[in-house]
Short mmCIF file of N, CA and C in Angstrom, two decimals:
data_model
loop_
_atom_site.label_atom_id
_atom_site.label_comp_id
_atom_site.label_asym_id
_atom_site.label_seq_id
_atom_site.Cartn_x
_atom_site.Cartn_y
_atom_site.Cartn_z
N UNK A 270 -20.69 -29.86 -108.20
CA UNK A 270 -22.05 -29.88 -107.73
C UNK A 270 -22.87 -28.88 -108.54
N UNK A 271 -24.03 -29.31 -109.00
CA UNK A 271 -24.89 -28.39 -109.75
C UNK A 271 -25.67 -27.51 -108.78
N UNK A 272 -26.21 -26.44 -109.30
CA UNK A 272 -26.97 -25.50 -108.47
C UNK A 272 -28.18 -26.20 -107.86
N UNK A 273 -28.42 -25.89 -106.60
CA UNK A 273 -29.61 -26.39 -105.92
C UNK A 273 -30.39 -25.20 -105.37
N UNK A 274 -31.69 -25.40 -105.25
CA UNK A 274 -32.57 -24.35 -104.77
C UNK A 274 -33.37 -24.88 -103.59
N UNK A 275 -33.65 -24.01 -102.65
CA UNK A 275 -34.41 -24.39 -101.46
C UNK A 275 -35.90 -24.38 -101.79
N UNK A 276 -36.58 -25.45 -101.42
CA UNK A 276 -38.03 -25.53 -101.63
C UNK A 276 -38.81 -25.41 -100.33
N UNK A 277 -38.15 -25.68 -99.20
CA UNK A 277 -38.84 -25.58 -97.91
C UNK A 277 -37.82 -25.35 -96.81
N UNK A 278 -38.24 -24.62 -95.79
CA UNK A 278 -37.37 -24.40 -94.63
C UNK A 278 -38.25 -24.35 -93.38
N UNK A 279 -37.76 -24.96 -92.34
CA UNK A 279 -38.38 -24.89 -91.02
C UNK A 279 -37.28 -24.55 -90.03
N UNK A 280 -37.62 -23.70 -89.06
CA UNK A 280 -36.64 -23.37 -88.04
C UNK A 280 -36.83 -24.28 -86.84
N UNK A 281 -35.75 -24.57 -86.20
CA UNK A 281 -35.74 -25.28 -84.93
C UNK A 281 -35.31 -24.25 -83.90
N UNK A 282 -34.50 -24.63 -82.93
CA UNK A 282 -33.95 -23.63 -82.02
C UNK A 282 -32.98 -22.75 -82.81
N UNK A 283 -32.68 -21.53 -82.32
CA UNK A 283 -31.79 -20.65 -83.08
C UNK A 283 -30.49 -21.35 -83.50
N UNK A 284 -30.23 -21.27 -84.80
CA UNK A 284 -29.03 -21.88 -85.36
C UNK A 284 -29.28 -23.19 -86.07
N UNK A 285 -30.49 -23.73 -85.97
CA UNK A 285 -30.79 -25.01 -86.59
C UNK A 285 -31.97 -24.86 -87.55
N UNK A 286 -31.75 -25.29 -88.78
CA UNK A 286 -32.76 -25.22 -89.83
C UNK A 286 -32.98 -26.61 -90.41
N UNK A 287 -34.21 -26.92 -90.77
CA UNK A 287 -34.46 -28.10 -91.59
C UNK A 287 -34.77 -27.58 -92.98
N UNK A 288 -33.89 -27.92 -93.92
CA UNK A 288 -33.98 -27.40 -95.28
C UNK A 288 -34.23 -28.54 -96.25
N UNK A 289 -35.13 -28.29 -97.20
CA UNK A 289 -35.35 -29.21 -98.32
C UNK A 289 -34.93 -28.48 -99.58
N UNK A 290 -34.09 -29.15 -100.38
CA UNK A 290 -33.64 -28.60 -101.66
C UNK A 290 -34.42 -29.26 -102.78
N UNK A 291 -34.33 -28.65 -103.96
CA UNK A 291 -35.10 -29.13 -105.10
C UNK A 291 -34.64 -30.47 -105.66
N UNK A 292 -33.52 -31.00 -105.18
CA UNK A 292 -33.12 -32.35 -105.60
C UNK A 292 -33.64 -33.43 -104.65
N UNK A 293 -34.51 -33.02 -103.71
CA UNK A 293 -35.15 -33.98 -102.82
C UNK A 293 -34.44 -34.21 -101.50
N UNK A 294 -33.27 -33.63 -101.31
CA UNK A 294 -32.52 -33.80 -100.07
C UNK A 294 -33.12 -32.90 -98.99
N UNK A 295 -33.38 -33.50 -97.81
CA UNK A 295 -33.84 -32.75 -96.64
C UNK A 295 -32.88 -33.05 -95.51
N UNK A 296 -32.37 -32.00 -94.89
CA UNK A 296 -31.43 -32.18 -93.77
C UNK A 296 -31.63 -31.11 -92.72
N UNK A 297 -31.26 -31.45 -91.47
CA UNK A 297 -31.15 -30.44 -90.45
C UNK A 297 -29.74 -29.86 -90.57
N UNK A 298 -29.68 -28.54 -90.67
CA UNK A 298 -28.42 -27.84 -90.87
C UNK A 298 -28.12 -26.98 -89.65
N UNK A 299 -26.95 -27.15 -89.09
CA UNK A 299 -26.51 -26.39 -87.93
C UNK A 299 -25.68 -25.21 -88.42
N UNK A 300 -26.23 -24.00 -88.26
CA UNK A 300 -25.49 -22.80 -88.66
C UNK A 300 -25.08 -21.97 -87.44
N UNK A 301 -25.05 -22.59 -86.28
CA UNK A 301 -24.71 -21.84 -85.06
C UNK A 301 -23.34 -21.17 -85.17
N UNK A 302 -22.40 -21.81 -85.85
CA UNK A 302 -21.07 -21.22 -85.98
C UNK A 302 -21.06 -20.00 -86.91
N UNK A 303 -22.13 -19.79 -87.65
CA UNK A 303 -22.25 -18.63 -88.53
C UNK A 303 -22.85 -17.42 -87.81
N UNK A 304 -23.37 -17.61 -86.60
CA UNK A 304 -24.16 -16.58 -85.94
C UNK A 304 -23.36 -15.74 -84.94
N UNK A 305 -22.12 -15.51 -85.24
CA UNK A 305 -21.29 -14.67 -84.38
C UNK A 305 -20.50 -13.69 -85.22
N UNK A 306 -19.99 -12.67 -84.56
CA UNK A 306 -19.08 -11.76 -85.24
C UNK A 306 -19.64 -10.40 -85.55
N UNK A 307 -20.90 -10.31 -85.91
CA UNK A 307 -21.51 -9.03 -86.24
C UNK A 307 -22.85 -8.93 -85.53
N UNK A 308 -23.16 -7.74 -85.05
CA UNK A 308 -24.40 -7.53 -84.29
C UNK A 308 -25.63 -7.98 -85.07
N UNK A 309 -25.69 -7.66 -86.36
CA UNK A 309 -26.85 -8.01 -87.18
C UNK A 309 -27.01 -9.53 -87.26
N UNK A 310 -25.92 -10.24 -87.45
CA UNK A 310 -25.96 -11.70 -87.53
C UNK A 310 -26.26 -12.30 -86.15
N UNK A 311 -25.67 -11.72 -85.11
CA UNK A 311 -25.91 -12.24 -83.76
C UNK A 311 -27.37 -12.11 -83.34
N UNK A 312 -28.12 -11.21 -83.97
CA UNK A 312 -29.55 -11.09 -83.68
C UNK A 312 -30.29 -12.39 -83.99
N UNK A 313 -29.72 -13.21 -84.90
CA UNK A 313 -30.38 -14.47 -85.25
C UNK A 313 -30.35 -15.46 -84.09
N UNK A 314 -29.61 -15.16 -83.03
CA UNK A 314 -29.61 -16.00 -81.84
C UNK A 314 -30.88 -15.78 -81.01
N UNK A 315 -31.63 -14.73 -81.31
CA UNK A 315 -32.89 -14.45 -80.63
C UNK A 315 -33.98 -15.29 -81.29
N UNK A 316 -34.65 -16.17 -80.53
CA UNK A 316 -35.63 -17.10 -81.14
C UNK A 316 -36.67 -16.42 -82.03
N UNK A 317 -37.22 -15.30 -81.60
CA UNK A 317 -38.26 -14.62 -82.39
C UNK A 317 -37.72 -14.12 -83.72
N UNK A 318 -36.50 -13.67 -83.74
CA UNK A 318 -35.88 -13.20 -84.98
C UNK A 318 -35.55 -14.39 -85.88
N UNK A 319 -34.97 -15.43 -85.29
CA UNK A 319 -34.56 -16.61 -86.09
C UNK A 319 -35.75 -17.27 -86.78
N UNK A 320 -36.89 -17.32 -86.09
CA UNK A 320 -38.07 -17.97 -86.67
C UNK A 320 -38.63 -17.23 -87.88
N UNK A 321 -38.30 -15.95 -88.03
CA UNK A 321 -38.86 -15.14 -89.09
C UNK A 321 -38.00 -15.19 -90.34
N UNK A 322 -37.89 -16.38 -90.92
CA UNK A 322 -37.08 -16.60 -92.12
C UNK A 322 -37.98 -16.86 -93.31
N UNK A 323 -37.52 -16.46 -94.49
CA UNK A 323 -38.28 -16.74 -95.70
C UNK A 323 -37.33 -17.15 -96.82
N UNK A 324 -37.87 -17.91 -97.75
CA UNK A 324 -37.14 -18.31 -98.95
C UNK A 324 -37.19 -17.13 -99.93
N UNK A 325 -36.04 -16.81 -100.50
CA UNK A 325 -35.98 -15.68 -101.44
C UNK A 325 -35.43 -16.12 -102.80
N UNK A 326 -35.61 -15.25 -103.77
CA UNK A 326 -35.04 -15.43 -105.11
C UNK A 326 -35.35 -16.79 -105.71
N UNK A 327 -36.61 -17.22 -105.60
CA UNK A 327 -37.02 -18.49 -106.18
C UNK A 327 -36.30 -19.69 -105.61
N UNK A 328 -35.90 -19.60 -104.35
CA UNK A 328 -35.19 -20.71 -103.71
C UNK A 328 -33.70 -20.54 -103.68
N UNK A 329 -33.21 -19.40 -104.15
CA UNK A 329 -31.78 -19.16 -104.20
C UNK A 329 -31.15 -18.82 -102.86
N UNK A 330 -31.98 -18.64 -101.83
CA UNK A 330 -31.42 -18.34 -100.52
C UNK A 330 -32.49 -18.19 -99.47
N UNK A 331 -32.03 -17.87 -98.26
CA UNK A 331 -32.91 -17.60 -97.13
C UNK A 331 -32.60 -16.21 -96.62
N UNK A 332 -33.64 -15.51 -96.15
CA UNK A 332 -33.45 -14.18 -95.61
C UNK A 332 -34.30 -14.01 -94.36
N UNK A 333 -33.71 -13.29 -93.41
CA UNK A 333 -34.42 -12.98 -92.16
C UNK A 333 -34.91 -11.55 -92.20
N UNK A 334 -35.83 -11.23 -91.29
CA UNK A 334 -36.45 -9.91 -91.24
C UNK A 334 -35.43 -8.79 -91.06
N UNK A 335 -34.30 -9.08 -90.44
CA UNK A 335 -33.28 -8.05 -90.22
C UNK A 335 -32.33 -7.89 -91.41
N UNK A 336 -32.60 -8.61 -92.51
CA UNK A 336 -31.81 -8.45 -93.73
C UNK A 336 -30.67 -9.43 -93.91
N UNK A 337 -30.37 -10.23 -92.89
CA UNK A 337 -29.32 -11.25 -93.02
C UNK A 337 -29.80 -12.31 -94.00
N UNK A 338 -28.91 -12.72 -94.90
CA UNK A 338 -29.29 -13.78 -95.84
C UNK A 338 -28.11 -14.71 -96.09
N UNK A 339 -28.46 -15.93 -96.47
CA UNK A 339 -27.47 -16.94 -96.85
C UNK A 339 -27.97 -17.59 -98.13
N UNK A 340 -27.06 -17.86 -99.06
CA UNK A 340 -27.46 -18.46 -100.33
C UNK A 340 -27.65 -19.97 -100.18
N UNK A 341 -28.51 -20.50 -101.03
CA UNK A 341 -28.85 -21.92 -101.00
C UNK A 341 -27.62 -22.79 -101.19
N UNK A 342 -26.73 -22.37 -102.06
CA UNK A 342 -25.54 -23.16 -102.36
C UNK A 342 -24.62 -23.26 -101.14
N UNK A 343 -24.42 -22.14 -100.45
CA UNK A 343 -23.56 -22.15 -99.26
C UNK A 343 -24.17 -23.02 -98.16
N UNK A 344 -25.48 -22.93 -98.00
CA UNK A 344 -26.15 -23.76 -97.00
C UNK A 344 -26.02 -25.24 -97.35
N UNK A 345 -26.11 -25.57 -98.64
CA UNK A 345 -25.99 -26.97 -99.05
C UNK A 345 -24.57 -27.49 -98.84
N UNK A 346 -23.57 -26.68 -99.20
CA UNK A 346 -22.18 -27.09 -99.00
C UNK A 346 -21.90 -27.29 -97.51
N UNK A 347 -22.43 -26.41 -96.68
CA UNK A 347 -22.27 -26.54 -95.22
C UNK A 347 -22.96 -27.82 -94.74
N UNK A 348 -24.14 -28.08 -95.27
CA UNK A 348 -24.88 -29.30 -94.92
C UNK A 348 -24.12 -30.55 -95.35
N UNK A 349 -23.56 -30.53 -96.56
CA UNK A 349 -22.77 -31.68 -97.05
C UNK A 349 -21.57 -31.94 -96.15
N UNK A 350 -20.89 -30.87 -95.73
CA UNK A 350 -19.73 -31.02 -94.86
C UNK A 350 -20.14 -31.63 -93.52
N UNK A 351 -21.27 -31.19 -92.99
CA UNK A 351 -21.77 -31.76 -91.73
C UNK A 351 -22.15 -33.22 -91.90
N UNK A 352 -22.78 -33.54 -93.00
CA UNK A 352 -23.18 -34.93 -93.28
C UNK A 352 -21.94 -35.82 -93.39
N UNK A 353 -20.92 -35.36 -94.10
CA UNK A 353 -19.68 -36.15 -94.24
C UNK A 353 -18.97 -36.31 -92.92
N UNK A 354 -19.00 -35.27 -92.09
CA UNK A 354 -18.38 -35.32 -90.78
C UNK A 354 -19.08 -36.35 -89.89
N UNK A 355 -20.41 -36.38 -89.94
CA UNK A 355 -21.18 -37.35 -89.14
C UNK A 355 -20.92 -38.77 -89.59
N UNK A 356 -20.76 -38.96 -90.90
CA UNK A 356 -20.48 -40.32 -91.41
C UNK A 356 -19.14 -40.80 -90.91
N UNK A 357 -18.14 -39.93 -90.85
CA UNK A 357 -16.80 -40.32 -90.37
C UNK A 357 -16.84 -40.66 -88.89
N UNK A 358 -17.64 -39.92 -88.11
CA UNK A 358 -17.75 -40.19 -86.67
C UNK A 358 -18.44 -41.51 -86.42
N UNK A 359 -19.47 -41.82 -87.23
CA UNK A 359 -20.22 -43.06 -87.05
C UNK A 359 -19.45 -44.28 -87.51
N UNK A 360 -18.50 -44.10 -88.41
CA UNK A 360 -17.78 -45.24 -88.99
C UNK A 360 -16.86 -45.92 -88.01
#
């Protein structure tokens, strides 16, 4: 997979993002399983904190006001895995 960059992000309820990458793919990505384990990351479960996300490094990732960040590539790989999982369930 070649590098992809985020061009747009919208938050839904805590743990759910709608992300558009520069290759034109737009998906809702569930990162709820990433939001446990550390106090700083668990803060993203608070709606006001989760909504305060921005695109960083020219689309190379997302960052929240508390400093938590995820790279665009990891988010895309997670999204691809979710998409493939949904296709298997629907089949």
